[in-house]
PDB file of C-alpha atoms and ligand atoms in Angstrom:
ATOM      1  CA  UNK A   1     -13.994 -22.112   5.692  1.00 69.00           C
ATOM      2  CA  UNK A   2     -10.608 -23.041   7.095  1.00 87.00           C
ATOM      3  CA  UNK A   3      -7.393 -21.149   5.773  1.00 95.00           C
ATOM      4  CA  UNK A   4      -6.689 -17.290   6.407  1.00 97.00           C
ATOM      5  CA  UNK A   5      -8.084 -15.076   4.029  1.00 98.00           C
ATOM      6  CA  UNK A   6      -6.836 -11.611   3.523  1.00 98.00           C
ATOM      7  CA  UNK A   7      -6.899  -9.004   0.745  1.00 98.00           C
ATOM      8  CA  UNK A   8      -4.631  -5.574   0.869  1.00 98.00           C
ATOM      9  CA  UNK A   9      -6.539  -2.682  -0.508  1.00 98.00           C
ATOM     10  CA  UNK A  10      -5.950   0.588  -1.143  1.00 97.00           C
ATOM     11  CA  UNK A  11      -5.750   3.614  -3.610  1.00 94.00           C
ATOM     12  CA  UNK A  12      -3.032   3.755  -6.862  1.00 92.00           C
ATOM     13  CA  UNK A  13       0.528   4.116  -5.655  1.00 91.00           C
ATOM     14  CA  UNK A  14      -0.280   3.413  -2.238  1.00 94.00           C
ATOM     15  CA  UNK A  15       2.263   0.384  -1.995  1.00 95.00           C
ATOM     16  CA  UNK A  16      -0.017  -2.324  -1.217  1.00 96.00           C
ATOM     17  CA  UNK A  17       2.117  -5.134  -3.412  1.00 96.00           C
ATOM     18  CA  UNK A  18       5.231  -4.034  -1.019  1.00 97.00           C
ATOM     19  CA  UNK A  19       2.732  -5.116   1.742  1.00 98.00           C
ATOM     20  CA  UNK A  20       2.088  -8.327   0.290  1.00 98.00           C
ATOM     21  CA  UNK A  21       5.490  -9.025  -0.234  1.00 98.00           C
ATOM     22  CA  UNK A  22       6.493  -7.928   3.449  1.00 98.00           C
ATOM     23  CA  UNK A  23       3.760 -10.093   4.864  1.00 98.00           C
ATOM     24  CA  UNK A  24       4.692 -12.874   2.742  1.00 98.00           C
ATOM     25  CA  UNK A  25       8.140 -12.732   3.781  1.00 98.00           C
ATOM     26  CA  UNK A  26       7.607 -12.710   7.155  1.00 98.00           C
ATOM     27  CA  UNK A  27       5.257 -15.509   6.995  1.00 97.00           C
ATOM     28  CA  UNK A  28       8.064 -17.592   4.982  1.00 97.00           C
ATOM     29  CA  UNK A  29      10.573 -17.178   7.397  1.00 96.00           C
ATOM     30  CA  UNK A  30       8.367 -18.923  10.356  1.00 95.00           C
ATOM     31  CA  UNK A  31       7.383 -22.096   7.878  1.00 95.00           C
ATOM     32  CA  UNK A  32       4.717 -20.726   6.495  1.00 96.00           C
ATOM     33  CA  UNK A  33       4.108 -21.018   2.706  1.00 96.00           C
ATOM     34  CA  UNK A  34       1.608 -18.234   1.625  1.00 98.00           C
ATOM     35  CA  UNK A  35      -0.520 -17.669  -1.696  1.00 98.00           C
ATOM     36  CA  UNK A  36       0.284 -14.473  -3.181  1.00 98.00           C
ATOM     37  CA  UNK A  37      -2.459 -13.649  -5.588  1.00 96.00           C
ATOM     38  CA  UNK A  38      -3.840 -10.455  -7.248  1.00 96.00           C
ATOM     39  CA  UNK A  39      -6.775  -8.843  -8.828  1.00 94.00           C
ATOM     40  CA  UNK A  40      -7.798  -8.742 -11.744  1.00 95.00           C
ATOM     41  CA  UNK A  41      -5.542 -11.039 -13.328  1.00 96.00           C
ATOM     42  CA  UNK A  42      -4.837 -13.848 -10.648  1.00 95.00           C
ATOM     43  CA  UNK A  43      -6.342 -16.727 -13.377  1.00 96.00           C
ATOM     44  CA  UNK A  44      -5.525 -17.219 -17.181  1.00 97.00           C
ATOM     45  CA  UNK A  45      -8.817 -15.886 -17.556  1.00 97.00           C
ATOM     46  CA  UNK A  46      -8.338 -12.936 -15.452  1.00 97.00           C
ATOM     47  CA  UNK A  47      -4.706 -11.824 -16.903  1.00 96.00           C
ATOM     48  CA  UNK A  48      -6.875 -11.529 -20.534  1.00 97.00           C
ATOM     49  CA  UNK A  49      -9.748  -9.555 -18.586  1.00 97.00           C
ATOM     50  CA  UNK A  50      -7.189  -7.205 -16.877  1.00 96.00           C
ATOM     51  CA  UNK A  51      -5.321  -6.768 -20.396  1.00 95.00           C
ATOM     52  CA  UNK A  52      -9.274  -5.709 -21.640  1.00 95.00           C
ATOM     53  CA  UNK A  53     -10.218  -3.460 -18.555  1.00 95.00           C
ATOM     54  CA  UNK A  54      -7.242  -1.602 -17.943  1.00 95.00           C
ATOM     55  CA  UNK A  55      -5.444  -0.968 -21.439  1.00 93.00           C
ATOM     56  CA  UNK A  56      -8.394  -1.866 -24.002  1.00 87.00           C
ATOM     57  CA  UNK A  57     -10.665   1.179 -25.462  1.00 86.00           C
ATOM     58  CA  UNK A  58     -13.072   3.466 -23.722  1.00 90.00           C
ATOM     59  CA  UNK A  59     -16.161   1.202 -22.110  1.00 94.00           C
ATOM     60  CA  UNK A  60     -18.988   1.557 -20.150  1.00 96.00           C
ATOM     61  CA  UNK A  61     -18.758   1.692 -16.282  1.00 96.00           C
ATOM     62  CA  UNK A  62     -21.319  -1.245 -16.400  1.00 97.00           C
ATOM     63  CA  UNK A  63     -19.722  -3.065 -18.712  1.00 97.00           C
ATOM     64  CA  UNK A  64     -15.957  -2.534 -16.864  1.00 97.00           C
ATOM     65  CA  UNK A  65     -17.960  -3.843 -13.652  1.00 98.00           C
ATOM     66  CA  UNK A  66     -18.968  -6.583 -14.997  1.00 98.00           C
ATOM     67  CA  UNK A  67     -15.527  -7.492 -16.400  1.00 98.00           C
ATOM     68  CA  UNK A  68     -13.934  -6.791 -12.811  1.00 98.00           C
ATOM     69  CA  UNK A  69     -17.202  -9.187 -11.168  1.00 98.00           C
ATOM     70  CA  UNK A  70     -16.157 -11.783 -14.147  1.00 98.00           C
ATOM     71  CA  UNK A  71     -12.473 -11.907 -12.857  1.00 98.00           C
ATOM     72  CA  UNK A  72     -13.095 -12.211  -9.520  1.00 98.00           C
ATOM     73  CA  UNK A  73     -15.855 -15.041 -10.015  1.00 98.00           C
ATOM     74  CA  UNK A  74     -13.320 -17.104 -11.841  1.00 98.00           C
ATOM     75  CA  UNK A  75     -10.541 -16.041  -9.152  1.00 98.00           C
ATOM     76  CA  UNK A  76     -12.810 -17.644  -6.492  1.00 98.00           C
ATOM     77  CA  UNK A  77     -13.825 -20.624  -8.009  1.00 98.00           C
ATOM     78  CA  UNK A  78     -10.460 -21.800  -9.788  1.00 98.00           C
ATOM     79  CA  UNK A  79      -8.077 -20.422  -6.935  1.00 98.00           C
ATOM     80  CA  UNK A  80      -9.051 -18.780  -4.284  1.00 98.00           C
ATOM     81  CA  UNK A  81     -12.241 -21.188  -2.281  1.00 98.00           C
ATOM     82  CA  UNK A  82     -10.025 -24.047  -2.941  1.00 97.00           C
ATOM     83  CA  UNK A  83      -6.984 -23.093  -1.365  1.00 97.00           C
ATOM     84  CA  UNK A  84      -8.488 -21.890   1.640  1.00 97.00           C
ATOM     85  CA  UNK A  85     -10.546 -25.452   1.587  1.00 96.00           C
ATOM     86  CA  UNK A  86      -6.980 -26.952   1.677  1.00 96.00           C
ATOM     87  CA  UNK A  87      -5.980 -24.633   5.033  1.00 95.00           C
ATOM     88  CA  UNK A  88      -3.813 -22.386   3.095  1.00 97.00           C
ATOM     89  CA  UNK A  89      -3.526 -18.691   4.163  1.00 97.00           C
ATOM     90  CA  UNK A  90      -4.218 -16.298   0.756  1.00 98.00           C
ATOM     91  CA  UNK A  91      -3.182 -12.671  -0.067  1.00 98.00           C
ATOM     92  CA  UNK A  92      -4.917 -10.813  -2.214  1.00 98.00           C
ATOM     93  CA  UNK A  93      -3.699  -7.985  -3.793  1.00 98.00           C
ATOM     94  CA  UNK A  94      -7.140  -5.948  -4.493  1.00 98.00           C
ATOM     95  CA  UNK A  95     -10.743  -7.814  -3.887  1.00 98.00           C
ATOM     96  CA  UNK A  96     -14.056  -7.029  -4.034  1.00 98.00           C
ATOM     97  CA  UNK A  97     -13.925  -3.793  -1.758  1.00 98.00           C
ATOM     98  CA  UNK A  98     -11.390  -2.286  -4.953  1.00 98.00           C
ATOM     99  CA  UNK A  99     -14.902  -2.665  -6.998  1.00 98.00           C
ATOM    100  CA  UNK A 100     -17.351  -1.348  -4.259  1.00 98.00           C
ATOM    101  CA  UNK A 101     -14.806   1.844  -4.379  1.00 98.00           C
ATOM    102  CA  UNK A 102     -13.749   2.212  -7.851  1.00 97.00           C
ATOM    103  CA  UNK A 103     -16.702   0.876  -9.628  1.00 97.00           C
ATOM    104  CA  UNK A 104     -19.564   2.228  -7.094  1.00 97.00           C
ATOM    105  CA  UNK A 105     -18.422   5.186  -5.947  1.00 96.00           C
ATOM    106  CA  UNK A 106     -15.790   6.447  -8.552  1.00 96.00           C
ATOM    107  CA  UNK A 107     -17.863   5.819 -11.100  1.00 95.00           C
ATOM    108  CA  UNK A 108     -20.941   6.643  -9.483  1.00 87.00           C
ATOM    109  CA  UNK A 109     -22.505   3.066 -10.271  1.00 96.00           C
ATOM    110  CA  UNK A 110     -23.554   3.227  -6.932  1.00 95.00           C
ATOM    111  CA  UNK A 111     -21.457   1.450  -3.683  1.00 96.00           C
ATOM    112  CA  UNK A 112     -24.334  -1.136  -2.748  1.00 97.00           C
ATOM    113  CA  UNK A 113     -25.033  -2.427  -6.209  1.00 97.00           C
ATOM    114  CA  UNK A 114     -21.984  -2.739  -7.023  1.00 98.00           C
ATOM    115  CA  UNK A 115     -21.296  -4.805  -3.659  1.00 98.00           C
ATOM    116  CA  UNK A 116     -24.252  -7.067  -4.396  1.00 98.00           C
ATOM    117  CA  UNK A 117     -23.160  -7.910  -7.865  1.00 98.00           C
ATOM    118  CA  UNK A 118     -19.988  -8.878  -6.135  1.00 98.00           C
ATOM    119  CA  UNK A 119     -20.968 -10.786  -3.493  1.00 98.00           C
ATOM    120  CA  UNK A 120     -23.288 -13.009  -6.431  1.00 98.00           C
ATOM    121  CA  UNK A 121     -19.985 -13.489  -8.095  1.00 98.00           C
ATOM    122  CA  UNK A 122     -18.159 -14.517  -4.997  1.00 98.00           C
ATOM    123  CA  UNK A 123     -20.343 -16.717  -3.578  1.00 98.00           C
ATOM    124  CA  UNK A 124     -19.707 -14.037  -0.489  1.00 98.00           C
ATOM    125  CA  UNK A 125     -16.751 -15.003   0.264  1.00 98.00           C
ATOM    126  CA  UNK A 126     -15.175 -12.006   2.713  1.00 98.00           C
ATOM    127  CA  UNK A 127     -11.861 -11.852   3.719  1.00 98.00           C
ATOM    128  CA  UNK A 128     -10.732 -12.214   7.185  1.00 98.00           C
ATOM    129  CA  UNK A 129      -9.288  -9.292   7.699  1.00 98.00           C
ATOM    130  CA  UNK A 130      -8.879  -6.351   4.596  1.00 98.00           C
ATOM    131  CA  UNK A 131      -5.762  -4.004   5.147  1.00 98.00           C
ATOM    132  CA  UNK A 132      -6.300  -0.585   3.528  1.00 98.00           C
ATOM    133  CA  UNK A 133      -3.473   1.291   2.554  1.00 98.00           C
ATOM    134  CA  UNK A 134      -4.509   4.853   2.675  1.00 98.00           C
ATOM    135  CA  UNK A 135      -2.536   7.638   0.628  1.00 96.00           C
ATOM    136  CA  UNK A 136      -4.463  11.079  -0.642  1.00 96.00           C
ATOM    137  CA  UNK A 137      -5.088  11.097  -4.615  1.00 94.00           C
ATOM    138  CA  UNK A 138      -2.169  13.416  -4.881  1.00 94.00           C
ATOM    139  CA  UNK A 139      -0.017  11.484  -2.808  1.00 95.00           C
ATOM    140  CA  UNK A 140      -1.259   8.552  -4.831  1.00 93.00           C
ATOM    141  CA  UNK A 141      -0.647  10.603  -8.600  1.00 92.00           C
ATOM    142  CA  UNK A 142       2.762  11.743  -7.380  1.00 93.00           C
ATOM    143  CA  UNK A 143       4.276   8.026  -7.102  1.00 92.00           C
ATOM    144  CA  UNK A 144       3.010   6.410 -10.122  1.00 88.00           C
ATOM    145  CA  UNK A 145       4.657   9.325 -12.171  1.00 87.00           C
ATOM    146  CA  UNK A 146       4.162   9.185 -16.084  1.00 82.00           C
ATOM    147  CA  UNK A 147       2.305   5.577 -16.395  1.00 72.00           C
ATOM    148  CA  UNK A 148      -1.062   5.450 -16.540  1.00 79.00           C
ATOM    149  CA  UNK A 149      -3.680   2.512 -17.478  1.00 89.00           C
ATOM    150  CA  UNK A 150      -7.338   3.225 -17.670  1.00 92.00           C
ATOM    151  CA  UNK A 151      -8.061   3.713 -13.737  1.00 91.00           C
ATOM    152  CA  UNK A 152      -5.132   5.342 -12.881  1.00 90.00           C
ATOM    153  CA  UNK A 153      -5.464   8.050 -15.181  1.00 90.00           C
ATOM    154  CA  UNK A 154      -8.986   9.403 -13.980  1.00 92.00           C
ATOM    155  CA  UNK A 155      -8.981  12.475 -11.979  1.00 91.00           C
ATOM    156  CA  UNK A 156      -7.745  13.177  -8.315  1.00 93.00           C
ATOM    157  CA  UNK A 157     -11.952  13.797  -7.950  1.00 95.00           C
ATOM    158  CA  UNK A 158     -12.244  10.244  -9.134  1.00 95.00           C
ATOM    159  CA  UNK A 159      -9.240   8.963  -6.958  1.00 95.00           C
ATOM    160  CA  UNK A 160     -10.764  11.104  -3.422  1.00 96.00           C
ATOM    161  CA  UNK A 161     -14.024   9.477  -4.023  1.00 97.00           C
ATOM    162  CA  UNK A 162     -12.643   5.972  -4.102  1.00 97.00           C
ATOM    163  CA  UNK A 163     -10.187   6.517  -0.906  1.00 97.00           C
ATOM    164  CA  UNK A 164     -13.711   7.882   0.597  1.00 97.00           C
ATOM    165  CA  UNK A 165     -15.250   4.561   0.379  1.00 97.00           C
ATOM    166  CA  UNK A 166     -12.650   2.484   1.538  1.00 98.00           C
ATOM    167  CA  UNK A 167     -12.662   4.326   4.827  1.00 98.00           C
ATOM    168  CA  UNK A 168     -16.465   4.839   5.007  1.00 97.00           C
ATOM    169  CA  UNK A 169     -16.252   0.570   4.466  1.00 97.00           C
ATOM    170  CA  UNK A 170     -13.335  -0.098   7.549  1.00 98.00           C
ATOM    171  CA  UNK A 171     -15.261   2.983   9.498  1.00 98.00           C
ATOM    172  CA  UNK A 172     -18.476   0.338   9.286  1.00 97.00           C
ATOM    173  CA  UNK A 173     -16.810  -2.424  10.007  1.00 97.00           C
ATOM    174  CA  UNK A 174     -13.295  -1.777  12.404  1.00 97.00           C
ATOM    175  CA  UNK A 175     -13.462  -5.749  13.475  1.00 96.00           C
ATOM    176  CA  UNK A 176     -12.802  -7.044   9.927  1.00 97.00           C
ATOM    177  CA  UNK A 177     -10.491  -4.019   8.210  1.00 98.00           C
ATOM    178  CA  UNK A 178      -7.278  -2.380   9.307  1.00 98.00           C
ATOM    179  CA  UNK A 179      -6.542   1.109   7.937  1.00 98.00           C
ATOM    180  CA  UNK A 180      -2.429   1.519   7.703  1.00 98.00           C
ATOM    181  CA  UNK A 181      -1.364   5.496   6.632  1.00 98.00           C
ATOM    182  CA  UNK A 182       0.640   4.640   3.163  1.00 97.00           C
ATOM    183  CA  UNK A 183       3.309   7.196   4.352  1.00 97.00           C
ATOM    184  CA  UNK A 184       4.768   5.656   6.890  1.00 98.00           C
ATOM    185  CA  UNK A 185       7.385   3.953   5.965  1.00 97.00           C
ATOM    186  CA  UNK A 186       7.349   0.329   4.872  1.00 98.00           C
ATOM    187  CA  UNK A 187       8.353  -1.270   8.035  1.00 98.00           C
ATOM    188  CA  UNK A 188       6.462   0.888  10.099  1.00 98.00           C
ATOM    189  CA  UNK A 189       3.378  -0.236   8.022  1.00 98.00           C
ATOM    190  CA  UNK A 190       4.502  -3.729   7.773  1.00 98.00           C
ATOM    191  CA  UNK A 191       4.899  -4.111  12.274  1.00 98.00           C
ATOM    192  CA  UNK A 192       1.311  -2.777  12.453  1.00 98.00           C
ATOM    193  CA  UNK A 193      -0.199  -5.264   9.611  1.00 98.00           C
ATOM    194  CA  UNK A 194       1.833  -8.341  11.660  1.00 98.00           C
ATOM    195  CA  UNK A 195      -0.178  -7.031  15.212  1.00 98.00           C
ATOM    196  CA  UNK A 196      -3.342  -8.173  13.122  1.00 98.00           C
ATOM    197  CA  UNK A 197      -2.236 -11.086  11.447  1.00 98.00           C
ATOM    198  CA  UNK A 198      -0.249 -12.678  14.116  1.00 96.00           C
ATOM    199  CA  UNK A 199      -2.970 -13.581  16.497  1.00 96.00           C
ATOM    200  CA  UNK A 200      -5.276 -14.939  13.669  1.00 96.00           C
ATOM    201  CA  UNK A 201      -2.430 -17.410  11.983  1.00 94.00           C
ATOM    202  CA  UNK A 202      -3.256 -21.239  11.951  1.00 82.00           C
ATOM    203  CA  UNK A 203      -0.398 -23.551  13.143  1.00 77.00           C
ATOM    204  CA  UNK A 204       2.564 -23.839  11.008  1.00 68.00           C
ATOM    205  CA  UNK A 205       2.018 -27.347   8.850  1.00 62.00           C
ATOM    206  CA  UNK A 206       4.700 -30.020  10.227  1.00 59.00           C
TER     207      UNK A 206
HETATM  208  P1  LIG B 301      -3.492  -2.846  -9.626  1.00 50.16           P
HETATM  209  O1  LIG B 301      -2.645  -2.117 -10.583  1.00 50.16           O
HETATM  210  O2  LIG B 301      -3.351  -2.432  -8.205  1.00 50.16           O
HETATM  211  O3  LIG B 301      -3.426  -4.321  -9.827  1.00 50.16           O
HETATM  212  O4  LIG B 301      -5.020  -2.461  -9.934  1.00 50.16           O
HETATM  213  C1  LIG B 301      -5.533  -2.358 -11.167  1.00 50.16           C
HETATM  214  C2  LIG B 301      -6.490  -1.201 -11.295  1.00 50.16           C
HETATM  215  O5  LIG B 301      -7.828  -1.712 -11.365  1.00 50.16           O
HETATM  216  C3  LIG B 301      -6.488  -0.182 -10.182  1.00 50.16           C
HETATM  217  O6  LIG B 301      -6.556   1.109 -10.782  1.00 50.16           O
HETATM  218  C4  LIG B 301      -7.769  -0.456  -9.437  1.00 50.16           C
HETATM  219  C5  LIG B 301      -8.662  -1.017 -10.477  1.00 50.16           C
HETATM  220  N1  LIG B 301      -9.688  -1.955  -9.999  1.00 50.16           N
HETATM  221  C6  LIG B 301     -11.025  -1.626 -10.131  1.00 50.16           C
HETATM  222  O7  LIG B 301     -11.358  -0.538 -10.594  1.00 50.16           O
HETATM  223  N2  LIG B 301     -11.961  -2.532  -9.715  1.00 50.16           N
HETATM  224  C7  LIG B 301     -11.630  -3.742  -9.190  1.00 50.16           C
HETATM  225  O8  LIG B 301     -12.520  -4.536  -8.838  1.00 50.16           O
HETATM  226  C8  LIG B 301     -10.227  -4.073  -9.064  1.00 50.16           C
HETATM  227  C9  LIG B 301      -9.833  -5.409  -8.506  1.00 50.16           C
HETATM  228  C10 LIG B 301      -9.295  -3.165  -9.487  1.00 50.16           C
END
């Protein structure tokens, strides 16, 4: 696959969509034109399936899975595989790791079947590189304040499991994730994602 692929993940609160924003920005100003995308909701399909799975009634975790596996599925195939097929770089705000941790661990559906029925709806594509932003489930309850959608407003147990996995997932795999601590400021964060991404850009289109 040509393109640059790569997907910011990361507790509630954490500021990953700052990230996004920072990267893109810096990207812009050297002539690059990145795709800012987000998950769920980065289709038409996937704005109704976020409205369903984060602010709808009480479901089942499978069920909620299998929602968060439909949106990324039609993520892929409408946006996503084809941009990258064109050479463009792609940001994702949340992919499939948000699932893996959310989904497999913080709602004990269990990490590697979760992953599997991921990587079916996929087509396994993997990001490049995965930045985790990594703030405590206090830290993390603290910022969002009073607003809460379905997710957000399980437990700190819930949220401590979830940052769990996303460190036991860059832990297994250093080459292909970057942990960032979600307290340093911004900029500090933002320098330390452009050492990664930097030295894996494509050549500015003429
Ligand atoms: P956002 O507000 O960062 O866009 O994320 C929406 C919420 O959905 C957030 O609480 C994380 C959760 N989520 C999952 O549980 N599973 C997933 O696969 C994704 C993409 C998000």
């Amino acid at each position: 696959m040509i393109g640059l692929f790569i997907a910011f993940e990361g507790g509630d609160g954490a500021g990953k969509s700052t990230q996004v924003e920072l990267l893109a920005d810096r990207l812009g100003q050297l002539g690059y034109a990145p795709i800012l995308t987000r998950q769920p909701g980065g289709t038409t399909l996937g704005r109704a399936l976020r409205d369903l799975v984060l602010h709808g009634e009480h479901m089942s975790p499978r069920a909620e899975a299998l929602i968060f596996a439909a949106d990324k599925a039609q993520h892929v195939e409408e946006l996503i595989r084809p941009a990258l097929l064109a050479g463009e770089i792609v940001i994702t705000d949340r992919y499939t790791d948000s699932s893996v941790a959310y989904q497999g661990a913080g709602r004990d559906l269990g990490a590697e079947e979760v992953q599997r029925l991921q990587m079916w709806a996929v087509h396994d594509l993997v990001p490049d590189l995965t930045v985790i932003v990594d703030i405590t489930a206090e830290e993390g309850r603290r910022r969002r304040g009073a607003v809460h959608d379905r997710l957000e407003s399980e437990h700190d147990g819930f949220h401590e499991a979830v940052r769990d996995h996303f460190h036991a997932l860059a832990a297994a795999d250093p080459q292909r994730y970057l942990v960032v601590d979600g307290t340093d400021s911004p900029t500090q964060i933002a320098a330390r994602v452009w050492e990664r991404v930097e030295p894996m850009l494509p050549g500015v289109p003429s």
